[in-house]
Short mmCIF file of C-alpha atoms in Angstrom, two decimals:
data_model
loop_
_atom_site.label_atom_id
_atom_site.label_comp_id
_atom_site.label_asym_id
_atom_site.label_seq_id
_atom_site.Cartn_x
_atom_site.Cartn_y
_atom_site.Cartn_z
CA MET A 1241 51.54 49.64 56.15
CA ASP A 1242 52.54 52.91 57.64
CA ASP A 1243 50.64 55.82 59.13
CA ARG A 1244 52.18 58.30 56.80
CA PHE A 1245 50.86 56.37 53.83
CA ALA A 1246 47.38 56.12 55.28
CA GLU A 1247 47.19 59.86 55.74
CA ARG A 1248 47.96 60.55 52.14
CA ARG A 1249 45.36 58.19 50.85
CA ALA A 1250 42.47 60.59 50.80
CA ASP A 1251 41.08 59.21 47.55
CA VAL A 1252 40.96 55.61 48.68
CA PRO A 1253 39.44 54.42 51.94
CA ALA A 1254 42.18 53.57 54.41
CA ALA A 1255 43.28 50.14 53.33
CA GLU A 1256 45.08 49.01 56.41
CA PRO A 1257 43.92 50.51 59.66
CA ALA A 1258 47.11 51.42 61.49
CA PRO A 1259 47.63 48.66 64.05
CA PRO A 1260 47.63 50.01 67.61
CA PRO A 1261 51.31 49.61 68.51
CA ALA A 1262 53.51 50.99 65.75
CA LEU A 1263 55.97 48.52 64.30
CA ALA A 1264 58.92 50.76 65.08
CA ASP A 1265 57.95 50.86 68.77
CA LEU A 1266 57.46 47.12 68.84
CA LEU A 1267 60.90 46.63 67.36
CA ARG A 1268 62.38 48.74 70.11
CA GLN A 1269 60.75 46.43 72.66
CA VAL A 1270 61.93 43.38 70.74
CA ALA A 1271 65.45 44.78 70.83
CA ARG A 1272 65.21 44.55 74.62
CA GLY A 1273 64.36 40.87 74.40
CA ASP A 1274 60.59 41.16 74.68
CA GLU A 1275 59.18 37.97 73.16
CA ARG A 1276 55.58 39.12 73.52
CA ALA A 1277 56.38 42.18 71.43
CA PHE A 1278 57.94 39.86 68.88
CA GLU A 1279 54.64 37.98 68.61
CA ASP A 1280 52.98 41.27 67.68
CA VAL A 1281 55.73 42.01 65.19
CA TYR A 1282 55.17 38.57 63.74
CA GLY A 1283 51.46 39.30 63.45
CA GLN A 1284 52.13 42.50 61.57
CA VAL A 1285 54.89 41.51 59.20
CA SER A 1286 54.72 37.77 58.62
CA PRO A 1287 52.13 37.95 55.79
CA SER A 1288 54.24 40.42 53.80
CA VAL A 1289 57.46 38.58 54.57
CA PHE A 1290 56.07 35.20 53.64
CA GLY A 1291 54.15 36.53 50.64
CA LEU A 1292 57.13 38.40 49.23
CA VAL A 1293 59.54 35.53 49.76
CA ARG A 1294 57.11 33.13 48.13
CA ARG A 1295 56.56 35.48 45.26
CA VAL A 1296 60.29 35.47 44.58
CA LEU A 1297 61.09 31.84 45.34
CA ARG A 1298 57.80 30.24 44.30
CA ASP A 1299 58.53 26.97 46.04
CA PRO A 1300 56.29 26.89 49.16
CA ALA A 1301 58.55 24.75 51.34
CA GLN A 1302 61.63 26.79 50.52
CA SER A 1303 59.68 29.97 51.06
CA GLU A 1304 58.71 28.91 54.55
CA GLU A 1305 62.31 28.14 55.32
CA VAL A 1306 63.56 31.51 54.10
CA ALA A 1307 60.68 33.42 55.73
CA GLN A 1308 61.62 31.72 58.98
CA GLU A 1309 65.23 32.82 58.59
CA VAL A 1310 64.10 36.37 57.94
CA LEU A 1311 61.79 36.57 60.93
CA VAL A 1312 64.37 35.08 63.27
CA GLU A 1313 66.80 37.64 61.87
CA VAL A 1314 64.31 40.38 62.74
CA TRP A 1315 64.37 39.12 66.32
CA ARG A 1316 68.12 38.80 66.37
CA SER A 1317 68.96 42.18 64.92
CA ALA A 1318 66.00 44.32 66.04
CA CYS A 1319 68.45 46.62 67.79
CA ARG A 1320 70.00 47.46 64.45
CA TYR A 1321 66.86 49.02 63.10
CA ASP A 1322 67.33 52.78 62.88
CA PRO A 1323 64.09 54.76 62.48
CA ASP A 1324 66.01 57.64 60.93
CA ARG A 1325 66.85 55.49 57.96
CA GLY A 1326 63.41 54.35 56.95
CA SER A 1327 60.18 52.78 58.10
CA ALA A 1328 60.24 49.60 60.15
CA HIS A 1329 58.19 47.79 57.56
CA ALA A 1330 60.64 48.69 54.80
CA TRP A 1331 63.52 47.52 56.99
CA VAL A 1332 61.89 44.13 57.49
CA LEU A 1333 60.92 43.75 53.85
CA THR A 1334 64.40 44.70 52.70
CA LEU A 1335 65.79 41.91 54.89
CA ALA A 1336 63.21 39.55 53.41
CA HIS A 1337 63.86 40.53 49.82
CA ARG A 1338 67.63 40.25 50.21
CA ARG A 1339 67.37 36.78 51.69
CA ALA A 1340 65.00 35.61 48.99
CA VAL A 1341 67.16 37.05 46.26
CA ASP A 1342 70.33 35.56 47.77
CA ARG A 1343 68.65 32.18 47.73
CA VAL A 1344 67.54 32.55 44.12
CA ARG A 1345 70.96 33.68 42.96
CA SER A 1346 72.91 31.01 44.77
CA GLU A 1347 70.69 28.34 43.30
CA GLN A 1348 70.54 29.86 39.92
CA ALA A 1349 74.25 29.80 39.40
CA GLY A 1350 74.66 27.23 36.69
CA THR A 1351 71.01 26.78 35.85
CA ASP A 1352 69.39 28.17 32.78
CA ARG A 1353 68.21 31.63 33.68
CA GLU A 1354 66.34 32.19 30.47
CA ALA A 1355 64.25 29.07 30.98
CA ARG A 1356 63.42 30.14 34.48
CA ALA A 1357 62.52 33.60 33.30
CA ALA A 1358 60.17 32.21 30.69
CA ALA A 1359 58.40 30.35 33.47
CA ALA A 1360 58.26 33.52 35.54
CA GLU A 1361 56.79 35.46 32.67
CA ALA A 1362 54.17 32.85 31.97
CA THR A 1363 52.35 33.26 35.26
CA THR A 1364 49.98 36.10 35.80
CA PRO A 1365 51.37 38.13 38.65
CA TYR A 1366 48.36 39.19 40.59
CA ASP A 1367 46.26 36.09 40.67
CA GLU A 1368 48.97 34.26 42.48
CA VAL A 1369 49.65 37.13 44.82
CA ALA A 1370 46.11 37.72 45.84
CA GLU A 1371 45.19 35.80 48.89
CA GLU A 1372 43.23 36.52 51.98
CA ALA A 1373 45.97 38.28 53.90
CA THR A 1374 46.31 41.75 52.42
CA ASP A 1375 43.52 44.06 51.84
CA ARG A 1376 42.18 44.04 48.30
CA LEU A 1377 42.16 47.82 48.12
CA GLU A 1378 45.83 48.13 48.87
CA ARG A 1379 46.68 45.62 46.17
CA GLU A 1380 44.32 47.35 43.80
CA ARG A 1381 46.12 50.61 44.42
CA VAL A 1382 49.50 49.04 43.74
CA ARG A 1383 48.16 47.40 40.61
CA ARG A 1384 46.78 50.69 39.33
CA CYS A 1385 50.06 52.44 39.97
CA LEU A 1386 52.03 49.68 38.28
CA GLU A 1387 49.75 50.07 35.30
CA SER A 1388 50.59 53.76 35.11
CA LEU A 1389 54.20 52.84 34.26
CA THR A 1390 55.43 52.27 30.74
CA GLU A 1391 55.62 48.65 29.66
CA LEU A 1392 59.41 48.64 29.95
CA GLN A 1393 59.42 50.33 33.35
CA ARG A 1394 56.87 47.89 34.69
CA GLN A 1395 58.63 44.82 33.38
CA SER A 1396 62.00 46.00 34.63
CA VAL A 1397 60.70 46.71 38.12
CA LYS A 1398 58.71 43.50 38.36
CA LEU A 1399 61.37 41.18 37.01
CA ALA A 1400 63.90 42.67 39.42
CA TYR A 1401 61.70 42.82 42.49
CA TYR A 1402 59.37 39.88 42.16
CA GLY A 1403 61.66 37.81 39.96
CA GLY A 1404 64.84 38.44 41.91
CA TYR A 1405 66.87 39.17 38.78
CA THR A 1406 69.85 41.49 38.61
CA TYR A 1407 69.46 44.37 36.20
CA ARG A 1408 71.92 42.65 33.90
CA ASP A 1409 69.65 39.61 33.74
CA VAL A 1410 66.67 41.85 33.16
CA ALA A 1411 68.45 43.57 30.28
CA ARG A 1412 69.15 40.22 28.69
CA LEU A 1413 65.61 38.96 29.23
CA LEU A 1414 64.06 42.05 27.71
CA THR A 1415 66.83 42.42 25.13
CA VAL A 1416 67.42 46.07 25.90
CA PRO A 1417 70.73 47.80 26.67
CA LEU A 1418 71.99 47.77 30.25
CA GLY A 1419 71.83 51.54 30.53
CA THR A 1420 68.19 51.54 29.50
CA VAL A 1421 67.24 49.00 32.14
CA LYS A 1422 69.02 50.91 34.89
CA THR A 1423 67.24 54.09 33.91
CA ARG A 1424 63.85 52.41 33.58
CA MET A 1425 64.19 50.84 37.00
CA ARG A 1426 64.93 54.20 38.52
CA ASP A 1427 62.31 56.27 36.75
CA GLY A 1428 59.78 53.47 37.07
CA LEU A 1429 60.26 53.40 40.83
CA ILE A 1430 60.10 57.19 41.00
CA ARG A 1431 56.82 57.20 39.15
CA LEU A 1432 55.53 54.43 41.35
CA ARG A 1433 56.64 56.29 44.46
CA ASP A 1434 54.75 59.40 43.38
CA CYS A 1435 51.68 57.46 42.34
CA LEU A 1436 51.57 55.61 45.66
CA GLY A 1437 52.19 58.82 47.56
CA VAL A 1438 55.18 57.34 49.34
CA GLU A 1439 57.04 60.05 51.14
CA TRP A 1440 60.23 59.66 52.99
CA MET B 962 84.84 60.22 31.76
CA LYS B 963 84.56 61.05 35.41
CA ARG B 964 81.30 62.91 34.98
CA ARG B 965 79.93 60.06 32.90
CA LEU B 966 80.80 57.60 35.60
CA ARG B 967 79.06 59.66 38.22
CA GLN B 968 75.89 59.99 36.21
CA ASP B 969 75.98 56.32 35.56
CA LEU B 970 76.32 55.63 39.27
CA HIS B 971 73.34 57.76 40.07
CA THR B 972 70.97 55.75 37.91
CA LEU B 973 71.95 52.73 39.98
CA ALA B 974 69.63 54.01 42.72
CA GLY B 975 66.82 52.11 40.97
CA PRO B 976 68.54 48.74 40.69
CA TYR B 977 69.95 49.26 44.19
CA ALA B 978 66.52 49.76 45.76
CA LEU B 979 65.33 46.66 43.91
CA ASN B 980 68.30 44.60 45.11
CA ALA B 981 69.18 44.12 41.48
CA LEU B 982 72.85 45.05 41.57
CA PRO B 983 75.50 42.40 41.16
CA GLU B 984 78.02 42.27 44.01
CA ASP B 985 80.77 44.41 42.46
CA GLU B 986 78.46 47.22 41.45
CA LEU B 987 76.71 47.07 44.78
CA ARG B 988 79.97 47.91 46.49
CA ARG B 989 80.71 50.73 44.14
CA PHE B 990 77.28 52.20 44.57
CA GLU B 991 77.44 51.97 48.35
CA GLU B 992 80.72 53.82 48.23
CA HIS B 993 79.02 56.45 46.13
CA LEU B 994 76.16 56.64 48.63
CA ALA B 995 78.56 57.47 51.40
CA HIS B 996 79.42 60.68 49.54
CA CYS B 997 76.04 61.60 48.20
CA ASP B 998 73.32 62.82 50.55
CA ALA B 999 70.89 63.41 47.71
CA CYS B 1000 71.29 59.77 46.66
CA VAL B 1001 70.67 58.57 50.20
CA GLN B 1002 67.44 60.54 50.23
CA GLU B 1003 66.35 59.18 46.90
CA VAL B 1004 67.24 55.62 47.79
CA ARG B 1005 65.15 55.88 50.94
CA GLY B 1006 62.05 56.87 49.01
CA LEU B 1007 62.62 54.13 46.46
CA VAL B 1008 63.17 51.49 49.14
CA GLU B 1009 59.92 52.54 50.84
CA THR B 1010 58.27 52.15 47.46
CA THR B 1011 59.57 48.62 47.00
CA ALA B 1012 58.23 47.83 50.47
CA VAL B 1013 54.75 48.71 49.23
CA LEU B 1014 55.29 46.27 46.36
CA GLY B 1015 56.32 43.70 48.96
CA SER B 1016 53.22 44.26 51.06
CA ALA B 1017 51.08 43.84 47.98
CA ALA B 1018 52.34 40.26 47.77
CA ALA B 1019 51.25 39.45 51.32
CA THR B 1020 49.92 35.97 51.94
CA THR B 1021 48.93 34.37 55.20
CA PRO B 1022 51.71 32.01 56.23
CA PRO B 1023 50.90 28.54 57.55
CA GLU B 1024 50.15 28.49 61.28
CA GLU B 1025 52.86 25.89 61.70
CA MET B 1026 55.47 28.45 60.62
CA ARG B 1027 54.52 30.75 63.48
CA ARG B 1028 55.02 28.02 66.04
CA ARG B 1029 58.41 27.09 64.63
CA ILE B 1030 59.59 30.68 64.54
CA LEU B 1031 58.48 31.50 68.06
CA ALA B 1032 60.24 28.37 69.27
CA GLU B 1033 63.43 29.30 67.45
CA VAL B 1034 63.26 32.85 68.73
CA ALA B 1035 63.01 31.59 72.29
CA ARG B 1036 66.40 29.92 71.92
CA THR B 1037 68.13 32.52 69.77
CA ARG B 1038 70.46 35.03 71.28
CA GLN B 1039 70.02 38.59 70.08
CA LEU B 1040 72.74 40.81 68.74
CA THR B 1041 73.96 43.42 71.14
CA PRO B 1042 73.38 46.97 70.07
CA ALA B 1043 76.42 47.94 68.05
CA PRO B 1044 78.46 50.95 69.16
CA GLU B 1045 76.31 52.82 66.72
CA PRO B 1046 73.67 54.99 68.35
CA VAL B 1047 76.32 57.17 69.99
CA PHE B 1048 75.53 60.45 68.34
CA ILE B 1049 78.17 62.91 69.31
CA THR B 1050 78.18 66.57 68.47
CA ARG B 1051 80.78 67.60 65.98
CA SER B 1052 83.06 69.27 68.46
CA GLY B 1053 82.74 66.33 70.81
CA TRP B 1054 83.52 64.04 67.95
CA ARG B 1055 86.58 66.00 67.02
CA GLN B 1056 87.88 65.91 70.55
CA LYS B 1057 87.53 62.18 70.65
CA ALA B 1058 89.22 61.95 67.29
CA LEU B 1059 92.14 63.93 68.61
CA VAL B 1060 92.46 61.87 71.76
CA VAL B 1061 92.58 58.72 69.69
CA ALA B 1062 95.04 60.34 67.32
CA LEU B 1063 97.27 61.24 70.19
CA ALA B 1064 97.10 57.76 71.62
CA ALA B 1065 97.83 56.32 68.22
CA SER B 1066 100.91 58.42 67.70
CA VAL B 1067 102.23 57.56 71.14
CA VAL B 1068 101.83 53.90 70.39
CA ALA B 1069 103.44 54.46 67.03
CA ALA B 1070 106.41 56.15 68.59
CA LEU B 1071 106.87 53.35 71.10
CA ALA B 1072 106.71 50.62 68.53
CA LEU B 1073 108.63 52.39 65.86
CA GLY B 1074 111.04 49.62 64.93
CA GLY B 1075 108.66 46.97 63.64
CA PHE B 1076 106.19 49.59 62.68
CA ALA B 1077 108.55 51.37 60.32
CA TYR B 1078 109.13 48.09 58.59
CA ARG B 1079 105.41 47.39 58.21
CA LEU B 1080 104.85 50.92 57.01
CA ALA B 1081 107.49 50.44 54.35
CA GLN B 1082 105.78 47.23 53.29
CA GLN B 1083 102.39 48.90 53.07
CA VAL B 1084 103.86 51.70 51.04
CA GLU B 1085 105.48 49.20 48.73
CA GLU B 1086 102.18 47.45 48.25
CA LEU B 1087 100.45 50.72 47.48
CA ARG B 1088 103.05 51.51 44.87
CA ARG B 1089 102.16 48.42 42.98
CA ASP B 1090 98.51 49.37 42.95
CA GLN B 1091 96.31 50.97 40.34
CA SER B 1092 97.34 54.03 38.48
CA ALA B 1093 95.24 56.59 40.37
CA VAL B 1094 96.76 55.40 43.59
CA ALA B 1095 100.20 55.29 42.04
CA ALA B 1096 99.78 58.87 40.86
CA VAL B 1097 99.27 60.06 44.43
CA MET B 1098 102.32 58.10 45.53
CA ALA B 1099 104.40 59.63 42.78
CA ALA B 1100 103.26 63.21 43.37
CA PRO B 1101 106.23 65.47 44.11
CA ASP B 1102 104.60 66.67 47.33
CA ALA B 1103 103.43 63.24 48.52
CA GLU B 1104 103.45 62.97 52.30
CA PHE B 1105 103.54 59.69 54.11
CA ASN B 1106 101.95 59.27 57.49
CA GLY B 1107 101.41 56.18 59.51
CA ALA B 1108 99.88 55.14 62.78
CA GLU B 1109 99.82 51.92 64.68
CA LEU B 1110 97.33 51.06 67.39
CA ASP B 1111 98.12 48.72 70.22
CA ASN B 1112 95.53 46.23 68.94
CA GLY B 1113 97.67 45.36 65.94
CA VAL B 1114 95.97 47.71 63.53
CA SER B 1115 98.23 49.88 61.46
CA ALA B 1116 97.33 52.47 58.90
CA THR B 1117 99.11 54.43 56.24
CA VAL B 1118 98.04 57.64 54.57
CA VAL B 1119 99.77 59.08 51.56
CA SER B 1120 98.50 62.51 50.66
CA SER B 1121 99.23 65.02 47.99
CA GLY B 1122 98.05 68.58 48.46
CA GLN B 1123 98.77 69.35 44.81
CA ARG B 1124 96.51 66.58 43.59
CA GLY B 1125 94.05 67.09 46.43
CA GLU B 1126 93.99 63.35 46.94
CA LEU B 1127 95.05 60.83 49.49
CA VAL B 1128 95.39 57.09 49.65
CA PHE B 1129 94.47 55.28 52.82
CA SER B 1130 95.31 51.71 53.62
CA ALA B 1131 95.38 49.69 56.79
CA GLU B 1132 96.17 46.28 58.12
CA GLY B 1133 94.74 44.22 60.92
CA LEU B 1134 91.17 45.47 60.71
CA ARG B 1135 88.66 42.76 61.39
CA PRO B 1136 85.38 42.54 59.49
CA VAL B 1137 82.35 43.48 61.59
CA GLU B 1138 79.10 41.85 60.58
CA GLY B 1139 76.70 44.28 59.00
CA ARG B 1140 79.16 47.16 59.32
CA ASP B 1141 81.65 48.96 57.22
CA TYR B 1142 84.75 50.90 58.08
CA GLN B 1143 84.46 54.44 56.80
CA LEU B 1144 87.18 57.00 56.30
CA TRP B 1145 86.59 60.63 57.24
CA LEU B 1146 88.44 63.75 56.27
CA LEU B 1147 88.38 66.38 58.98
CA ASP B 1148 88.87 70.04 58.21
CA GLY B 1149 90.52 72.52 60.58
CA GLU B 1150 87.24 72.84 62.48
CA GLY B 1151 87.03 69.10 62.90
CA ASP B 1152 84.02 68.81 60.59
CA PRO B 1153 84.04 65.34 59.10
CA ARG B 1154 83.43 64.60 55.45
CA SER B 1155 83.26 61.06 54.14
CA GLY B 1156 86.38 59.79 52.43
CA GLY B 1157 84.69 56.57 51.35
CA LEU B 1158 84.32 53.06 52.62
CA VAL B 1159 87.34 51.01 53.56
CA ARG B 1160 87.26 47.64 51.83
CA LEU B 1161 88.75 44.70 53.67
CA ARG B 1162 90.45 41.87 51.88
CA ALA B 1163 90.41 38.35 53.18
CA ASP B 1164 93.89 38.76 54.66
CA GLY B 1165 92.79 41.69 56.85
CA ALA B 1166 94.54 44.29 54.76
CA THR B 1167 92.47 46.89 52.98
CA THR B 1168 92.15 47.67 49.35
CA PRO B 1169 93.89 51.05 49.04
CA LEU B 1170 91.21 53.71 49.27
CA LEU B 1171 91.59 56.78 47.13
CA ALA B 1172 89.92 59.88 48.56
CA THR B 1173 89.66 62.90 46.32
CA GLY B 1174 88.77 66.53 46.92
CA LEU B 1175 91.03 66.79 49.91
CA GLY B 1176 90.45 70.55 50.20
CA ASP B 1177 91.37 71.79 53.62
CA ALA B 1178 91.35 68.41 55.32
CA GLU B 1179 93.83 68.32 58.19
CA ASP B 1180 93.12 64.97 59.80
CA VAL B 1181 91.73 61.63 58.82
CA ALA B 1182 89.74 59.30 61.03
CA VAL B 1183 88.06 55.92 60.68
CA THR B 1184 84.78 54.86 62.24
CA ILE B 1185 82.69 51.71 62.12
CA GLU B 1186 79.40 52.54 60.44
CA PRO B 1187 76.27 50.64 59.46
CA ALA B 1188 76.79 48.75 56.20
CA GLY B 1189 77.02 51.13 53.30
CA GLY B 1190 78.38 53.96 55.41
CA SER B 1191 76.80 57.08 56.87
CA PRO B 1192 76.53 60.66 55.68
CA ALA B 1193 78.10 61.75 58.98
CA PRO B 1194 79.96 59.67 61.56
CA THR B 1195 77.69 57.94 64.06
CA ALA B 1196 80.38 56.46 66.27
CA ASP B 1197 83.66 57.31 67.89
CA PRO B 1198 86.67 56.97 65.65
CA ILE B 1199 88.70 53.81 66.07
CA MET B 1200 91.73 55.62 64.74
CA ALA B 1201 92.68 59.07 63.62
CA MET B 1202 95.80 60.83 62.49
CA PRO B 1203 96.90 64.20 61.22
CA LEU B 1204 97.80 64.53 57.56
CA ASN B 1205 100.85 66.62 58.30
CA ALA B 1206 102.47 65.06 61.28
#
């Protein structure tokens, strides 16, 4: 996903060969209205955007709609990407996650969250995630790192990120105090960050 | 209580990076971020981590989606680069701040009649506000300063050296998509320090902003920053005024 990650992955064969033009450079070209560069950006980010949005929303048609909004937003606001603030991939995926989560929360208002959560819990996370697009090794690495978390850390992180729940919802779903969930989300992510060798 | 609150805020870095904060807490945390470089650093690392989780969910989208998106892109106008990437050195920034301040006070002097009235109204509104704000207003050494720009924006600052706090409020600011107004406290050298994010209400007035730890601040300034604010100003101030006019 990012050169700096690839470098640190001495123990695992490079999962994603760094694509020739870096995403950040492509975004700079896109910001100048370069549609060809946008096609390359699309090639690089659309599987993660679509996959993440679908993971959160679950409904395929709705996911396509939201993924489309996200990618058009990438085109529209490419000039707002600031490399000093984070990687280009993280910028795009943050846009994607926010949109997906906004959609979930606006629809969820008034529906039974607990029932939905039960459905979310019932599915096995990785079987549904795994498809041809990402490299197996990369997913394997993420899975191993997720497994290194405590049960509560892992559930908190996954329900929030893949389930689109607020930490308050997560606390209710797991029947643990709010403060505990906040802390578990933070130390879970920190552990994950260190396990994945993410440096920023 | 204060320390507790701060600690509490810091743990929100996790939920924040996961987009798991409800609206009200999101705002509070972003305000906190504007003051806390260490938190900004941590949040960055955690956001990069969530991006790896996102990539792990990658799935090939239908080919049809690509076609639709490229077609929509071809007819979608892009945003213009915001006045953001103007990185100015500190001294340069201070000079600009002072020029704007000067302009603001000239305008204020010219329009004093109506302005004085609006200032009085803003002050009145502040008085009715929360206790922390009210405490600044009631401080024996409270100083009132106001400025009005020719674009209809007016601002009031009430500061108390004894309390080391000030209250900033403004009217007529328009929301800017994906941006926040941020208050800066400038010391005698013109070095800016964040005073927090300025929250706009629907009517264009701001929620009174309480800035603490005034220290040796001599001027205040407001810039338009990327949403969530910046550790240091990244744009020219839209207004500035001295604390002791």
